[in-house]
PDB file of C-alpha atoms in Angstrom:
ATOM      1  CA  CYS A 795      10.866  -3.831  14.376  1.00 91.00           C
ATOM      2  CA  GLY A 796      11.999  -0.870  12.333  1.00 92.00           C
ATOM      3  CA  LEU A 797      12.442   0.805   8.963  1.00 91.00           C
ATOM      4  CA  LEU A 798      15.577  -0.346   7.143  1.00 88.00           C
ATOM      5  CA  ALA A 799      17.547   1.465   4.464  1.00 81.00           C
ATOM      6  CA  GLY A 800      17.210  -1.511   2.117  1.00 73.00           C
ATOM      7  CA  GLY A 801      16.548  -5.241   2.135  1.00 67.00           C
ATOM      8  CA  GLY A 802      16.263  -7.131   5.412  1.00 68.00           C
ATOM      9  CA  TYR A 803      17.824 -10.496   4.587  1.00 78.00           C
ATOM     10  CA  ALA A 804      20.176 -10.568   7.567  1.00 78.00           C
ATOM     11  CA  GLU A 805      20.563 -12.073  11.024  1.00 78.00           C
ATOM     12  CA  ARG A 806      21.403  -8.639  12.423  1.00 83.00           C
ATOM     13  CA  VAL A 807      20.698  -5.152  11.136  1.00 84.00           C
ATOM     14  CA  LEU A 808      21.941  -1.690  12.018  1.00 88.00           C
ATOM     15  CA  LEU A 809      19.519   1.228  12.042  1.00 90.00           C
ATOM     16  CA  ASN A 810      19.114   4.600  13.671  1.00 94.00           C
ATOM     17  CA  GLU A 811      17.457   4.276  17.076  1.00 96.00           C
ATOM     18  CA  HIS A 812      14.681   6.676  16.022  1.00 96.00           C
ATOM     19  CA  LEU A 813      13.657   4.303  13.220  1.00 96.00           C
ATOM     20  CA  ALA A 814      13.043   1.470  15.693  1.00 95.00           C
ATOM     21  CA  LEU A 815       9.487   0.755  16.811  1.00 95.00           C
ATOM     22  CA  PRO A 816       8.378  -1.273  19.850  1.00 95.00           C
ATOM     23  CA  ILE A 817       6.685  -4.554  19.044  1.00 95.00           C
ATOM     24  CA  PRO A 818       2.980  -4.136  19.869  1.00 92.00           C
ATOM     25  CA  GLU A 819       1.571  -6.167  22.748  1.00 87.00           C
ATOM     26  CA  ARG A 820       0.597  -9.768  21.979  1.00 87.00           C
ATOM     27  CA  MET A 821       2.305  -9.623  18.589  1.00 93.00           C
ATOM     28  CA  SER A 822       4.868 -12.145  17.330  1.00 93.00           C
ATOM     29  CA  TYR A 823       8.211 -11.271  15.770  1.00 92.00           C
ATOM     30  CA  GLU A 824       6.890 -12.432  12.406  1.00 93.00           C
ATOM     31  CA  GLN A 825       3.857 -10.157  12.662  1.00 95.00           C
ATOM     32  CA  ALA A 826       5.970  -7.205  13.762  1.00 95.00           C
ATOM     33  CA  ALA A 827       8.371  -7.741  10.866  1.00 92.00           C
ATOM     34  CA  ALA A 828       5.451  -7.269   8.473  1.00 95.00           C
ATOM     35  CA  ILE A 829       4.615  -3.779   9.788  1.00 96.00           C
ATOM     36  CA  PRO A 830       7.316  -1.183   9.017  1.00 95.00           C
ATOM     37  CA  GLU A 831       7.893  -1.181   5.262  1.00 94.00           C
ATOM     38  CA  ALA A 832       4.292  -1.910   4.265  1.00 96.00           C
ATOM     39  CA  PHE A 833       2.513   0.368   6.721  1.00 98.00           C
ATOM     40  CA  LEU A 834       4.992   3.255   6.551  1.00 98.00           C
ATOM     41  CA  THR A 835       4.808   3.216   2.747  1.00 97.00           C
ATOM     42  CA  ALA A 836       1.006   3.275   2.862  1.00 98.00           C
ATOM     43  CA  PHE A 837       0.932   5.920   5.608  1.00 98.00           C
ATOM     44  CA  GLN A 838       3.310   8.203   3.738  1.00 98.00           C
ATOM     45  CA  ALA A 839       1.280   7.869   0.526  1.00 98.00           C
ATOM     46  CA  LEU A 840      -2.164   8.356   2.053  1.00 99.00           C
ATOM     47  CA  VAL A 841      -1.490  10.865   4.823  1.00 98.00           C
ATOM     48  CA  TRP A 842       1.645  12.813   3.956  1.00 98.00           C
ATOM     49  CA  LEU A 843       1.423  12.899   0.159  1.00 98.00           C
ATOM     50  CA  ALA A 844      -2.226  12.497  -0.859  1.00 98.00           C
ATOM     51  CA  GLU A 845      -3.581  14.088   2.344  1.00 98.00           C
ATOM     52  CA  LEU A 846      -6.597  11.779   2.256  1.00 99.00           C
ATOM     53  CA  GLN A 847      -9.542  13.275   4.145  1.00 98.00           C
ATOM     54  CA  GLU A 848     -12.530  11.792   5.925  1.00 98.00           C
ATOM     55  CA  GLY A 849     -15.383  11.214   3.483  1.00 98.00           C
ATOM     56  CA  GLU A 850     -13.150  11.056   0.405  1.00 99.00           C
ATOM     57  CA  ALA A 851     -12.844   8.001  -1.824  1.00 99.00           C
ATOM     58  CA  VAL A 852      -9.590   6.182  -2.533  1.00 99.00           C
ATOM     59  CA  LEU A 853      -8.694   3.482  -5.049  1.00 99.00           C
ATOM     60  CA  VAL A 854      -5.933   1.127  -3.902  1.00 99.00           C
ATOM     61  CA  HIS A 855      -4.379  -0.974  -6.632  1.00 98.00           C
ATOM     62  CA  ALA A 856      -2.891  -4.361  -5.697  1.00 96.00           C
ATOM     63  CA  GLY A 857      -5.220  -4.477  -2.720  1.00 97.00           C
ATOM     64  CA  GLY A 858      -4.065  -7.944  -1.697  1.00 96.00           C
ATOM     65  CA  SER A 859      -0.385  -7.001  -1.470  1.00 95.00           C
ATOM     66  CA  GLY A 860       1.486  -6.094   1.706  1.00 95.00           C
ATOM     67  CA  VAL A 861       1.229  -2.349   1.103  1.00 97.00           C
ATOM     68  CA  GLY A 862      -2.282  -2.749  -0.286  1.00 98.00           C
ATOM     69  CA  THR A 863      -3.617  -4.526   2.805  1.00 98.00           C
ATOM     70  CA  ALA A 864      -2.020  -1.842   4.988  1.00 98.00           C
ATOM     71  CA  ALA A 865      -3.480   0.962   2.861  1.00 99.00           C
ATOM     72  CA  ILE A 866      -7.005  -0.469   3.070  1.00 99.00           C
ATOM     73  CA  GLN A 867      -6.886  -0.453   6.863  1.00 99.00           C
ATOM     74  CA  LEU A 868      -5.334   3.002   7.182  1.00 99.00           C
ATOM     75  CA  ALA A 869      -7.750   4.546   4.681  1.00 99.00           C
ATOM     76  CA  ARG A 870     -10.660   2.993   6.536  1.00 98.00           C
ATOM     77  CA  GLY A 871      -9.274   4.391   9.777  1.00 97.00           C
ATOM     78  CA  LEU A 872      -9.196   7.840   8.183  1.00 98.00           C
ATOM     79  CA  GLY A 873     -12.895   7.574   7.370  1.00 98.00           C
ATOM     80  CA  ALA A 874     -12.519   7.193   3.605  1.00 99.00           C
ATOM     81  CA  ARG A 875     -14.477   5.014   1.194  1.00 99.00           C
ATOM     82  CA  VAL A 876     -12.121   2.359  -0.101  1.00 99.00           C
ATOM     83  CA  TYR A 877     -12.109   0.680  -3.504  1.00 99.00           C
ATOM     84  CA  VAL A 878      -9.465  -1.848  -4.527  1.00 99.00           C
ATOM     85  CA  THR A 879      -8.287  -3.757  -7.554  1.00 98.00           C
ATOM     86  CA  ALA A 880      -7.157  -7.333  -7.007  1.00 97.00           C
ATOM     87  CA  SER A 881      -7.549 -10.761  -8.541  1.00 96.00           C
ATOM     88  CA  GLU A 882     -10.851 -12.387  -7.589  1.00 97.00           C
ATOM     89  CA  PRO A 883      -9.376 -14.873  -5.045  1.00 96.00           C
ATOM     90  CA  LYS A 884      -8.059 -11.914  -3.025  1.00 97.00           C
ATOM     91  CA  HIS A 885     -11.384 -10.072  -2.838  1.00 98.00           C
ATOM     92  CA  PRO A 886     -12.614 -11.667   0.428  1.00 98.00           C
ATOM     93  CA  LEU A 887      -9.483 -10.540   2.276  1.00 98.00           C
ATOM     94  CA  CYS A 888      -9.743  -6.989   0.931  1.00 98.00           C
ATOM     95  CA  LEU A 889     -13.395  -6.742   1.952  1.00 98.00           C
ATOM     96  CA  GLU A 890     -12.654  -8.221   5.374  1.00 98.00           C
ATOM     97  CA  LEU A 891     -10.012  -5.535   5.942  1.00 98.00           C
ATOM     98  CA  GLY A 892     -12.507  -2.774   5.194  1.00 98.00           C
ATOM     99  CA  ALA A 893     -12.689  -2.217   1.442  1.00 99.00           C
ATOM    100  CA  ASP A 894     -16.135  -1.135   0.273  1.00 98.00           C
ATOM    101  CA  HIS A 895     -15.799  -2.743  -3.153  1.00 98.00           C
ATOM    102  CA  ALA A 896     -13.250  -4.975  -4.892  1.00 99.00           C
ATOM    103  CA  ILE A 897     -12.694  -4.884  -8.670  1.00 99.00           C
ATOM    104  CA  ASP A 898     -11.200  -7.805 -10.588  1.00 98.00           C
ATOM    105  CA  TYR A 899      -8.537  -6.154 -12.730  1.00 96.00           C
ATOM    106  CA  ARG A 900      -8.339  -9.254 -14.924  1.00 95.00           C
ATOM    107  CA  SER A 901     -11.936  -9.112 -16.133  1.00 96.00           C
ATOM    108  CA  GLU A 902     -13.204  -5.578 -15.408  1.00 97.00           C
ATOM    109  CA  ASP A 903     -12.326  -2.087 -16.611  1.00 98.00           C
ATOM    110  CA  PHE A 904     -11.530  -0.510 -13.260  1.00 98.00           C
ATOM    111  CA  ALA A 905     -11.927   3.066 -14.525  1.00 98.00           C
ATOM    112  CA  ALA A 906     -15.431   2.357 -15.829  1.00 98.00           C
ATOM    113  CA  GLU A 907     -16.320   0.509 -12.638  1.00 98.00           C
ATOM    114  CA  ILE A 908     -15.105   3.396 -10.466  1.00 99.00           C
ATOM    115  CA  ARG A 909     -17.181   5.843 -12.474  1.00 98.00           C
ATOM    116  CA  ARG A 910     -20.213   3.597 -12.022  1.00 98.00           C
ATOM    117  CA  LEU A 911     -19.675   3.132  -8.290  1.00 98.00           C
ATOM    118  CA  THR A 912     -19.129   6.849  -7.674  1.00 98.00           C
ATOM    119  CA  LYS A 913     -21.969   7.963  -9.975  1.00 98.00           C
ATOM    120  CA  GLY A 914     -19.508   9.532 -12.382  1.00 98.00           C
ATOM    121  CA  ARG A 915     -17.573  11.571  -9.833  1.00 98.00           C
ATOM    122  CA  GLY A 916     -14.457   9.412  -9.560  1.00 99.00           C
ATOM    123  CA  VAL A 917     -12.167   8.987  -6.563  1.00 99.00           C
ATOM    124  CA  GLN A 918     -10.120  11.694  -4.893  1.00 99.00           C
ATOM    125  CA  VAL A 919      -7.012   9.546  -4.367  1.00 99.00           C
ATOM    126  CA  ILE A 920      -5.366   6.604  -6.144  1.00 99.00           C
ATOM    127  CA  LEU A 921      -2.444   4.538  -4.842  1.00 99.00           C
ATOM    128  CA  ASP A 922      -0.754   2.868  -7.793  1.00 98.00           C
ATOM    129  CA  PHE A 923       2.052   0.320  -8.075  1.00 96.00           C
ATOM    130  CA  ILE A 924       1.561  -0.496 -11.769  1.00 96.00           C
ATOM    131  CA  GLY A 925       2.628   2.666 -13.594  1.00 96.00           C
ATOM    132  CA  ALA A 926       2.424   2.969 -17.368  1.00 96.00           C
ATOM    133  CA  ALA A 927      -0.132   0.221 -17.975  1.00 96.00           C
ATOM    134  CA  TYR A 928      -2.662   1.909 -15.665  1.00 97.00           C
ATOM    135  CA  LEU A 929      -1.926   5.610 -16.143  1.00 97.00           C
ATOM    136  CA  LYS A 930      -4.628   6.486 -18.674  1.00 96.00           C
ATOM    137  CA  GLN A 931      -7.311   4.610 -16.731  1.00 97.00           C
ATOM    138  CA  ASN A 932      -6.116   6.160 -13.474  1.00 98.00           C
ATOM    139  CA  LEU A 933      -6.610   9.645 -14.884  1.00 98.00           C
ATOM    140  CA  GLU A 934     -10.098   8.642 -16.049  1.00 98.00           C
ATOM    141  CA  ALA A 935     -10.945   7.322 -12.573  1.00 98.00           C
ATOM    142  CA  LEU A 936      -9.808  10.420 -10.673  1.00 99.00           C
ATOM    143  CA  ALA A 937     -12.262  13.105  -9.604  1.00 99.00           C
ATOM    144  CA  LEU A 938     -11.681  16.838  -9.961  1.00 98.00           C
ATOM    145  CA  ASP A 939      -8.630  17.850  -7.903  1.00 99.00           C
ATOM    146  CA  GLY A 940      -7.711  14.171  -7.599  1.00 99.00           C
ATOM    147  CA  ARG A 941      -4.312  12.965  -6.415  1.00 99.00           C
ATOM    148  CA  LEU A 942      -2.415  10.024  -7.895  1.00 99.00           C
ATOM    149  CA  VAL A 943       0.479   8.614  -5.858  1.00 99.00           C
ATOM    150  CA  LEU A 944       2.803   6.354  -7.849  1.00 98.00           C
ATOM    151  CA  LEU A 945       4.788   3.914  -5.699  1.00 97.00           C
ATOM    152  CA  ALA A 946       6.122   1.376  -8.216  1.00 95.00           C
ATOM    153  CA  LEU A 947       6.342   0.627 -11.945  1.00 95.00           C
ATOM    154  CA  MET A 948       5.317  -3.018 -12.200  1.00 93.00           C
ATOM    155  CA  GLY A 949       3.493  -2.286 -15.475  1.00 95.00           C
ATOM    156  CA  GLY A 950       6.265  -0.288 -17.114  1.00 96.00           C
ATOM    157  CA  ALA A 951       7.652   3.247 -17.070  1.00 95.00           C
ATOM    158  CA  LYS A 952       6.893   4.549 -20.583  1.00 95.00           C
ATOM    159  CA  VAL A 953       3.413   5.592 -21.717  1.00 93.00           C
ATOM    160  CA  PRO A 954       2.845   5.754 -25.502  1.00 91.00           C
ATOM    161  CA  ASP A 955       0.564   8.444 -26.948  1.00 90.00           C
ATOM    162  CA  PHE A 956      -0.012  10.070 -23.581  1.00 89.00           C
ATOM    163  CA  SER A 957      -2.091  13.242 -23.354  1.00 92.00           C
ATOM    164  CA  LEU A 958      -1.521  15.788 -20.597  1.00 93.00           C
ATOM    165  CA  LEU A 959      -4.994  17.263 -21.104  1.00 96.00           C
ATOM    166  CA  PRO A 960      -6.701  15.406 -18.212  1.00 95.00           C
ATOM    167  CA  LEU A 961      -4.143  16.821 -15.776  1.00 96.00           C
ATOM    168  CA  LEU A 962      -5.218  20.346 -16.690  1.00 97.00           C
ATOM    169  CA  ARG A 963      -8.905  19.734 -17.260  1.00 97.00           C
ATOM    170  CA  LYS A 964      -9.396  17.943 -13.917  1.00 98.00           C
ATOM    171  CA  ARG A 965      -6.689  19.842 -11.974  1.00 98.00           C
ATOM    172  CA  LEU A 966      -4.946  16.589 -11.067  1.00 98.00           C
ATOM    173  CA  LYS A 967      -1.814  16.057  -9.000  1.00 98.00           C
ATOM    174  CA  LEU A 968       0.598  13.267  -9.951  1.00 97.00           C
ATOM    175  CA  MET A 969       3.168  12.324  -7.301  1.00 98.00           C
ATOM    176  CA  GLY A 970       5.859   9.670  -7.240  1.00 97.00           C
ATOM    177  CA  SER A 971       7.683   8.444  -4.166  1.00 95.00           C
ATOM    178  CA  THR A 972       9.950   5.777  -2.739  1.00 92.00           C
ATOM    179  CA  LEU A 973      11.069   5.592   0.872  1.00 91.00           C
ATOM    180  CA  ARG A 974      14.502   4.266   0.026  1.00 89.00           C
ATOM    181  CA  ASN A 975      15.982   7.570  -1.153  1.00 91.00           C
ATOM    182  CA  ARG A 976      14.381   9.733   1.541  1.00 94.00           C
ATOM    183  CA  SER A 977      16.668  11.487   4.025  1.00 96.00           C
ATOM    184  CA  LEU A 978      17.214  10.112   7.518  1.00 95.00           C
ATOM    185  CA  GLU A 979      15.447  13.148   8.968  1.00 97.00           C
ATOM    186  CA  TYR A 980      12.397  12.502   6.784  1.00 97.00           C
ATOM    187  CA  LYS A 981      12.258   8.823   7.782  1.00 97.00           C
ATOM    188  CA  ILE A 982      12.560   9.665  11.471  1.00 97.00           C
ATOM    189  CA  ALA A 983       9.733  12.201  11.261  1.00 98.00           C
ATOM    190  CA  LEU A 984       7.593   9.736   9.291  1.00 98.00           C
ATOM    191  CA  THR A 985       8.240   6.941  11.799  1.00 98.00           C
ATOM    192  CA  HIS A 986       7.288   9.149  14.749  1.00 98.00           C
ATOM    193  CA  ALA A 987       4.136  10.395  13.005  1.00 98.00           C
ATOM    194  CA  PHE A 988       3.096   6.855  12.108  1.00 98.00           C
ATOM    195  CA  LYS A 989       3.659   5.594  15.649  1.00 97.00           C
ATOM    196  CA  THR A 990       1.484   8.397  17.031  1.00 97.00           C
ATOM    197  CA  PHE A 991      -1.220   7.716  14.449  1.00 97.00           C
ATOM    198  CA  ALA A 992      -1.387   3.926  14.458  1.00 96.00           C
ATOM    199  CA  TRP A 993       0.356   2.203  17.365  1.00 95.00           C
ATOM    200  CA  GLN A 994      -2.647   2.115  19.663  1.00 94.00           C
ATOM    201  CA  GLY A 995      -4.570   0.688  16.719  1.00 96.00           C
ATOM    202  CA  PHE A 996      -2.209  -2.281  16.558  1.00 96.00           C
ATOM    203  CA  ALA A 997      -2.672  -2.855  20.287  1.00 92.00           C
ATOM    204  CA  ASP A 998      -6.482  -2.812  20.140  1.00 93.00           C
ATOM    205  CA  GLY A 999      -6.827  -4.710  16.857  1.00 93.00           C
ATOM    206  CA  THR A1000      -7.916  -1.824  14.641  1.00 95.00           C
ATOM    207  CA  TYR A1001      -4.885  -2.473  12.442  1.00 97.00           C
ATOM    208  CA  ARG A1002      -3.058  -5.719  11.832  1.00 96.00           C
ATOM    209  CA  PRO A1003      -0.244  -6.846   9.577  1.00 97.00           C
ATOM    210  CA  VAL A1004      -1.491  -9.422   7.090  1.00 97.00           C
ATOM    211  CA  ILE A1005       0.890 -12.353   6.690  1.00 97.00           C
ATOM    212  CA  ASP A1006       0.454 -14.695   3.769  1.00 96.00           C
ATOM    213  CA  SER A1007       3.137 -17.173   4.774  1.00 96.00           C
ATOM    214  CA  VAL A1008       6.316 -17.602   6.812  1.00 95.00           C
ATOM    215  CA  PHE A1009       9.318 -19.388   5.304  1.00 95.00           C
ATOM    216  CA  PRO A1010      12.608 -20.360   6.949  1.00 93.00           C
ATOM    217  CA  TRP A1011      15.212 -18.258   5.217  1.00 89.00           C
ATOM    218  CA  THR A1012      16.832 -21.421   3.856  1.00 92.00           C
ATOM    219  CA  GLU A1013      13.732 -21.622   1.615  1.00 95.00           C
ATOM    220  CA  VAL A1014      14.024 -18.078   0.275  1.00 93.00           C
ATOM    221  CA  ALA A1015      13.846 -19.303  -3.334  1.00 96.00           C
ATOM    222  CA  GLN A1016      10.459 -20.923  -2.652  1.00 96.00           C
ATOM    223  CA  ALA A1017       9.246 -17.694  -1.039  1.00 95.00           C
ATOM    224  CA  HIS A1018      10.295 -15.709  -4.094  1.00 95.00           C
ATOM    225  CA  ARG A1019       8.550 -18.136  -6.429  1.00 97.00           C
ATOM    226  CA  ARG A1020       5.322 -17.673  -4.493  1.00 96.00           C
ATOM    227  CA  MET A1021       5.629 -13.895  -4.699  1.00 94.00           C
ATOM    228  CA  GLU A1022       6.555 -13.904  -8.396  1.00 94.00           C
ATOM    229  CA  ALA A1023       3.499 -16.065  -9.130  1.00 94.00           C
ATOM    230  CA  ASN A1024       1.327 -13.392  -7.444  1.00 91.00           C
ATOM    231  CA  LEU A1025      -0.146 -15.974  -5.076  1.00 92.00           C
ATOM    232  CA  ASN A1026       0.481 -14.128  -1.831  1.00 94.00           C
ATOM    233  CA  GLN A1027      -2.200 -12.280   0.095  1.00 95.00           C
ATOM    234  CA  GLY A1028      -0.304  -9.901   2.341  1.00 95.00           C
ATOM    235  CA  LYS A1029       3.340 -10.176   3.345  1.00 95.00           C
ATOM    236  CA  ILE A1030       5.692 -13.102   2.898  1.00 95.00           C
ATOM    237  CA  VAL A1031       8.028 -13.279   5.902  1.00 93.00           C
ATOM    238  CA  LEU A1032      11.393 -15.023   6.218  1.00 92.00           C
ATOM    239  CA  ARG A1033      12.260 -16.502   9.620  1.00 91.00           C
ATOM    240  CA  VAL A1034      15.944 -16.388  10.536  1.00 87.00           C
ATOM    241  CA  GLY A1035      17.179 -19.332  12.597  1.00 77.00           C
ATOM    242  CA  ASP A1036      15.091 -21.919  14.412  1.00 64.00           C
ATOM    243  CA  GLU A1037      12.928 -19.533  16.455  1.00 52.00           C
TER     244      GLU A1037
END
């Protein structure tokens, strides 16, 4: 398995040898395929960007997604308290993976719930894939010196009537990142750091890729419909060929 420059819908791929990772023992090709993009994205956000520390609290949005399920496990491994937002059917999976509390974003105000759960302190780190729709609540949910890492813009890119005051008052850091436009040198260093940090954990069961479903690639449209309907819990994998 390995980190690709873009999409992986291909029978064969070409990548730098230093971006390739050995498949962990007793792991299938499908399971291994679910590791690189999800776990490296989560690792970069939590460890390299947010510098999450033992004893801190982190809020992971989209906790039932591929990156979300990876982030829960990595944050737990770092010794952090983990809160997630997810639809109610995905709560059992998030809790099983190590989340301390799951918040239903459809029926609860996650910022108010975080303040309640942390006795008003807030969380030190937030991983967000939503963007504009969550920004104001994210700033409310962050503690002093909190760090917000923005990884996607599923809820829009423009925030109306936005005040910068919380950034100053709470000394917040707002970071955005995508792996796709990182340099080869950065990706190689990230891959090596992640392997050192997590590979033994995959071998002993501390970490595991969460696979929602596996589709033959001739059924890619059905796989996309499942993802677009937000039904998946973890990664959707396409199998190339008969095996």
